Amino acid sequence: MIKTKAQYEARAQIAKALAHPTRLLLLDALADKDLCVCEMTELVGADQSTVSKHLAILKETGILQMEKQGAMNVYSLRCQCLEQFFGCIESVLRQKVQAQQELVEI
Amino acid sequence: MIKTKAQYEARAQIAKALAHPTRLLLLDALADKDLCVCEMTELVGADQSTVSKHLAILKETGILQMEKQGAMNVYSLRCQCLEQFFGCIESVLRQKVQAQQELVEI
DNA sequence: CTCAAGTATGGCGATATGGCCATCTAGAAA
DNA sequence: TTTCTAGATGGCCATATCGCCATACTTGAG
């Protein structure tokens, strides 16, 4: 049940990679279709180097993979499990809203 | 498909709450049974104030709820969706290991 | 080879996070 | 009441994260 410190750190690192609004937007976009850095830079509206670093984090964590296509680097989802992840996040959000509604109604 | 900036920030905040080894340990322990702060302080092996702050983050996010029992504050899971979350994390971890094995075998 | 487009990386400042200590509060027991 | 245990909070410092700029690298075109 309870795991080692190293195991929790490994899991936390994955979660940390998923814990940034820009990276969540990138994952959402990549769920639709593969994209190159320049497309995602335009989508995000931040500096190209910023987007590149976000992608590097997701790639390093194993969530994305990258393939060179000429001068462009095309990124794609490497895992199909993100729906589970987002399902949990959404569930927590809904519960939070519900809890706040209960506070108002009392 | 693509959501607003505020929506991604709300989701990122949940993910961020889950992105710390100590908090993952606490959630793992609380999946087994409800616990008070002093029990979790002993389990984690950090300062009581540190554990209290971690719990406050999880409570604020809506993942945990707290109930006073005399002088003790007993925390419990508020959402049943963490298995989904951990399932995704585990899946990413396995994939990462597999990718590294492939690098070695080439 | 030279140039330009597409990316990655180093560096820097601003901000956020995490840990401990000290302190304050709440409830239970003497 | 005083005292003790349980817990929360403020403060401080160390470290991590994030964003941009500047720059280096890579690839295809000319």
Short mmCIF file of C-alpha atoms (C1' of nucleotides) in Angstrom, two decimals:
data_model
loop_
_atom_site.label_atom_id
_atom_site.label_comp_id
_atom_site.label_asym_id
_atom_site.label_seq_id
_atom_site.Cartn_x
_atom_site.Cartn_y
_atom_site.Cartn_z
CA MET A 1 0.00 0.00 0.00
CA ILE A 2 2.47 2.60 1.22
CA LYS A 3 5.36 2.86 -1.21
CA THR A 4 8.95 4.05 -1.01
CA LYS A 5 10.00 7.66 -1.06
CA ALA A 6 11.55 7.19 -4.50
CA GLN A 7 8.29 5.84 -5.89
CA TYR A 8 6.34 8.82 -4.62
CA GLU A 9 8.95 11.15 -6.08
CA ALA A 10 8.69 9.48 -9.46
CA ARG A 11 4.92 9.84 -9.41
CA ALA A 12 5.12 13.43 -8.24
CA GLN A 13 7.42 14.26 -11.13
CA ILE A 14 4.82 13.05 -13.62
CA ALA A 15 2.08 14.98 -11.87
CA LYS A 16 4.28 18.07 -11.81
CA ALA A 17 4.75 17.87 -15.56
CA LEU A 18 0.98 17.93 -15.90
CA ALA A 19 0.53 20.80 -13.44
CA HIS A 20 0.83 23.84 -15.69
CA PRO A 21 -1.96 25.54 -17.67
CA THR A 22 0.15 25.94 -20.80
CA ARG A 23 1.13 22.29 -20.79
CA LEU A 24 -2.50 21.26 -20.30
CA LEU A 25 -3.42 23.37 -23.31
CA LEU A 26 -0.68 21.74 -25.36
CA LEU A 27 -1.88 18.26 -24.39
CA ASP A 28 -5.43 19.22 -25.27
CA ALA A 29 -4.33 20.40 -28.69
CA LEU A 30 -2.16 17.35 -29.28
CA ALA A 31 -5.07 15.07 -28.41
CA ASP A 32 -6.65 16.36 -31.59
CA LYS A 33 -3.65 16.08 -33.89
CA ASP A 34 0.13 16.13 -33.96
CA LEU A 35 1.68 19.60 -34.09
CA CYS A 36 5.04 21.25 -34.67
CA VAL A 37 6.58 23.77 -32.28
CA CYS A 38 5.75 26.77 -34.44
CA GLU A 39 2.07 25.85 -34.55
CA MET A 40 1.96 25.43 -30.80
CA THR A 41 3.87 28.66 -30.27
CA GLU A 42 1.16 30.50 -32.15
CA LEU A 43 -1.55 28.64 -30.26
CA VAL A 44 -0.12 29.39 -26.83
CA GLY A 45 0.88 32.97 -27.57
CA ALA A 46 4.13 32.84 -25.60
CA ASP A 47 7.75 32.99 -26.62
CA GLN A 48 8.95 30.12 -28.81
CA SER A 49 11.62 29.22 -26.27
CA THR A 50 8.99 29.03 -23.55
CA VAL A 51 6.88 26.59 -25.56
CA SER A 52 9.94 24.57 -26.46
CA LYS A 53 10.80 24.19 -22.79
CA HIS A 54 7.30 23.11 -21.89
CA LEU A 55 7.45 20.49 -24.63
CA ALA A 56 10.82 19.31 -23.40
CA ILE A 57 9.36 18.74 -19.95
CA LEU A 58 6.47 16.70 -21.35
CA LYS A 59 8.80 14.73 -23.59
CA GLU A 60 11.28 14.07 -20.80
CA THR A 61 8.46 12.75 -18.64
CA GLY A 62 7.40 10.33 -21.36
CA ILE A 63 4.04 11.96 -22.03
CA LEU A 64 5.02 13.18 -25.49
CA GLN A 65 7.27 11.92 -28.22
CA MET A 66 8.97 13.95 -30.93
CA GLU A 67 9.70 13.18 -34.55
CA LYS A 68 11.78 15.29 -36.89
CA GLN A 69 10.08 16.20 -40.14
CA GLY A 70 12.55 18.23 -42.11
CA ALA A 71 13.35 21.36 -40.20
CA MET A 72 10.27 20.93 -38.04
CA ASN A 73 9.91 18.95 -34.85
CA VAL A 74 6.50 17.33 -34.65
CA TYR A 75 5.23 16.32 -31.23
CA SER A 76 2.57 13.73 -30.48
CA LEU A 77 1.01 12.08 -27.46
CA ARG A 78 2.83 9.00 -26.28
CA CYS A 79 0.26 7.89 -23.73
CA GLN A 80 -3.42 7.23 -24.11
CA CYS A 81 -4.14 7.58 -20.42
CA LEU A 82 -4.69 11.30 -20.20
CA GLU A 83 -8.45 10.93 -20.28
CA GLN A 84 -8.24 9.13 -16.95
CA PHE A 85 -6.15 11.94 -15.59
CA PHE A 86 -8.48 14.68 -16.80
CA GLY A 87 -11.47 12.68 -15.63
CA CYS A 88 -10.16 12.80 -12.09
CA ILE A 89 -9.31 16.50 -12.32
CA GLU A 90 -12.78 17.30 -13.60
CA SER A 91 -14.32 15.25 -10.85
CA VAL A 92 -12.40 17.18 -8.20
CA LEU A 93 -13.43 20.45 -9.79
CA ARG A 94 -17.09 19.50 -9.81
CA GLN A 95 -16.90 18.45 -6.19
CA LYS A 96 -15.25 21.72 -5.26
CA VAL A 97 -18.01 23.71 -6.93
CA GLN A 98 -20.61 21.60 -5.15
CA ALA A 99 -18.94 22.16 -1.78
CA GLN A 100 -18.95 25.91 -2.32
CA GLN A 101 -22.62 25.85 -3.32
CA GLU A 102 -23.43 24.05 -0.08
CA LEU A 103 -21.68 26.79 1.87
CA VAL A 104 -23.82 29.43 0.19
CA GLU A 105 -27.07 27.56 0.77
CA ILE A 106 -26.54 27.13 4.49
CA MET B 1 -11.97 21.11 -27.43
CA ILE B 2 -9.60 23.91 -26.54
CA LYS B 3 -10.76 25.60 -23.36
CA THR B 4 -10.28 29.01 -21.81
CA LYS B 5 -7.17 30.09 -19.97
CA ALA B 6 -9.10 30.14 -16.69
CA GLN B 7 -10.21 26.55 -17.19
CA TYR B 8 -6.66 25.35 -17.77
CA GLU B 9 -5.52 27.26 -14.70
CA ALA B 10 -8.21 25.62 -12.58
CA ARG B 11 -7.15 22.20 -13.80
CA ALA B 12 -3.48 22.98 -13.30
CA GLN B 13 -4.16 23.98 -9.71
CA ILE B 14 -5.66 20.56 -8.98
CA ALA B 15 -2.75 18.81 -10.66
CA LYS B 16 -0.30 20.96 -8.72
CA ALA B 17 -1.90 19.92 -5.45
CA LEU B 18 -1.26 16.31 -6.44
CA ALA B 19 2.32 16.97 -7.55
CA HIS B 20 4.30 16.47 -4.37
CA PRO B 21 5.67 13.19 -2.98
CA THR B 22 4.55 13.89 0.57
CA ARG B 23 1.03 14.69 -0.54
CA LEU B 24 0.92 11.50 -2.62
CA LEU B 25 1.99 9.55 0.44
CA LEU B 26 -0.75 11.19 2.50
CA LEU B 27 -3.37 10.35 -0.13
CA ASP B 28 -2.15 6.77 -0.23
CA ALA B 29 -2.45 6.47 3.52
CA LEU B 30 -5.86 8.13 3.58
CA ALA B 31 -7.12 5.72 0.91
CA ASP B 32 -6.75 3.05 3.57
CA LYS B 33 -8.37 4.90 6.47
CA ASP B 34 -9.05 8.33 7.88
CA LEU B 35 -6.20 9.82 9.90
CA CYS B 36 -5.52 12.73 12.22
CA VAL B 37 -2.65 15.17 11.73
CA CYS B 38 -0.49 13.68 14.47
CA GLU B 39 -0.69 10.21 12.89
CA MET B 40 0.26 11.59 9.50
CA THR B 41 3.05 13.68 10.98
CA GLU B 42 4.60 10.51 12.36
CA LEU B 43 4.05 8.70 9.07
CA VAL B 44 5.68 11.41 6.98
CA GLY B 45 8.52 12.17 9.38
CA ALA B 46 8.46 15.92 8.79
CA ASP B 47 7.57 18.83 10.99
CA GLN B 48 3.94 19.00 12.12
CA SER B 49 3.54 22.41 10.53
CA THR B 50 4.78 21.04 7.23
CA VAL B 51 2.23 18.25 7.24
CA SER B 52 -0.50 20.64 8.27
CA LYS B 53 0.26 22.86 5.30
CA HIS B 54 0.25 19.93 2.88
CA LEU B 55 -3.15 18.90 4.23
CA ALA B 56 -4.43 22.46 3.91
CA ILE B 57 -3.49 22.45 0.23
CA LEU B 58 -5.31 19.16 -0.40
CA LYS B 59 -8.33 20.35 1.56
CA GLU B 60 -8.43 23.70 -0.22
CA THR B 61 -8.37 21.92 -3.56
CA GLY B 62 -11.34 19.78 -2.57
CA ILE B 63 -9.46 16.49 -2.53
CA LEU B 64 -9.72 16.07 1.23
CA GLN B 65 -12.23 17.03 3.86
CA MET B 66 -11.63 17.58 7.56
CA GLU B 67 -13.74 16.80 10.58
CA LYS B 68 -13.00 17.83 14.14
CA GLN B 69 -13.02 15.01 16.65
CA GLY B 70 -12.35 16.58 20.01
CA ALA B 71 -8.89 18.09 19.91
CA MET B 72 -7.97 16.13 16.82
CA ASN B 73 -8.60 17.05 13.19
CA VAL B 74 -9.38 13.94 11.18
CA TYR B 75 -8.87 14.11 7.42
CA SER B 76 -10.49 11.87 4.84
CA LEU B 77 -10.66 11.57 1.06
CA ARG B 78 -13.42 13.61 -0.49
CA CYS B 79 -13.07 12.21 -4.02
CA GLN B 80 -13.12 8.62 -5.23
CA CYS B 81 -11.39 9.45 -8.48
CA LEU B 82 -7.77 9.17 -7.40
CA GLU B 83 -7.46 5.67 -8.81
CA GLN B 84 -7.99 7.13 -12.27
CA PHE B 85 -5.32 9.68 -11.59
CA PHE B 86 -2.80 7.18 -10.28
CA GLY B 87 -3.66 4.81 -13.11
CA CYS B 88 -2.55 7.41 -15.61
CA ILE B 89 0.61 8.24 -13.67
CA GLU B 90 1.54 4.56 -13.48
CA SER B 91 0.91 4.16 -17.17
CA VAL B 92 3.26 7.05 -17.98
CA LEU B 93 5.89 5.59 -15.68
CA ARG B 94 5.71 2.17 -17.32
CA GLN B 95 5.96 3.76 -20.74
CA LYS B 96 8.98 5.75 -19.67
CA VAL B 97 10.74 2.63 -18.45
CA GLN B 98 9.91 0.88 -21.69
CA ALA B 99 11.29 3.75 -23.76
CA GLN B 100 14.54 3.67 -21.83
CA GLN B 101 14.84 -0.07 -22.29
CA GLU B 102 14.45 0.38 -26.02
CA LEU B 103 17.31 2.87 -25.99
CA VAL B 104 19.56 0.36 -24.28
CA GLU B 105 18.66 -2.49 -26.61
CA ILE B 106 19.45 -0.55 -29.79
"C1'" DC C 1 28.72 27.73 -49.03
"C1'" DT C 2 25.22 31.15 -47.41
"C1'" DC C 3 20.87 32.24 -45.72
"C1'" DA C 4 16.57 31.73 -43.51
"C1'" DA C 5 13.15 29.15 -40.94
"C1'" DG C 6 12.36 26.11 -37.09
"C1'" DT C 7 14.10 24.66 -32.50
"C1'" DA C 8 16.80 24.07 -28.52
"C1'" DT C 9 19.52 25.89 -24.80
"C1'" DG C 10 21.94 29.11 -21.45
"C1'" DG C 11 21.24 32.87 -18.56
"C1'" DC C 12 18.87 36.10 -15.82
"C1'" DG C 13 15.32 38.23 -12.86
"C1'" DA C 14 10.75 37.63 -10.77
"C1'" DT C 15 7.84 34.77 -8.46
"C1'" DA C 16 6.29 30.40 -6.21
"C1'" DT C 17 7.16 26.50 -3.37
"C1'" DG C 18 8.76 23.91 0.59
"C1'" DG C 19 10.80 23.31 4.96
"C1'" DC C 20 11.59 24.57 9.70
"C1'" DC C 21 10.97 27.43 13.87
"C1'" DA C 22 8.18 30.17 16.69
"C1'" DT C 23 3.81 31.34 17.97
"C1'" DC C 24 -1.12 31.36 18.50
"C1'" DT C 25 -5.59 28.90 19.12
"C1'" DA C 26 -8.81 25.12 20.61
"C1'" DG C 27 -10.17 21.47 23.37
"C1'" DA C 28 -9.44 18.13 27.27
"C1'" DA C 29 -7.72 17.01 31.70
"C1'" DA C 30 -6.03 18.23 36.29
"C1'" DT D 1 -7.97 28.30 36.41
"C1'" DT D 2 -3.68 26.14 34.63
"C1'" DT D 3 -1.62 22.82 31.79
"C1'" DC D 4 -1.01 19.74 28.07
"C1'" DT D 5 -1.88 17.90 23.53
"C1'" DA D 6 -3.37 18.73 18.76
"C1'" DG D 7 -3.31 21.71 15.12
"C1'" DA D 8 -2.97 26.08 12.29
"C1'" DT D 9 -0.54 30.16 10.87
"C1'" DG D 10 3.17 33.74 10.09
"C1'" DG D 11 7.88 34.46 9.12
"C1'" DC D 12 12.08 33.46 7.13
"C1'" DC D 13 15.43 31.27 4.08
"C1'" DA D 14 16.71 27.99 0.42
"C1'" DT D 15 15.40 26.21 -3.72
"C1'" DA D 16 12.53 25.53 -7.85
"C1'" DT D 17 9.79 27.30 -11.48
"C1'" DC D 18 8.64 30.35 -15.20
"C1'" DG D 19 9.07 33.76 -18.60
"C1'" DC D 20 11.78 36.33 -21.74
"C1'" DC D 21 16.01 37.52 -24.33
"C1'" DA D 22 20.00 36.20 -26.68
"C1'" DT D 23 22.26 32.71 -28.89
"C1'" DA D 24 23.57 28.24 -30.84
"C1'" DC D 25 22.10 24.40 -33.60
"C1'" DT D 26 19.78 21.99 -37.59
"C1'" DT D 27 17.84 21.56 -41.98
"C1'" DG D 28 16.26 22.82 -46.58
"C1'" DA D 29 16.62 26.28 -50.27
"C1'" DG D 30 19.26 28.97 -53.30
#
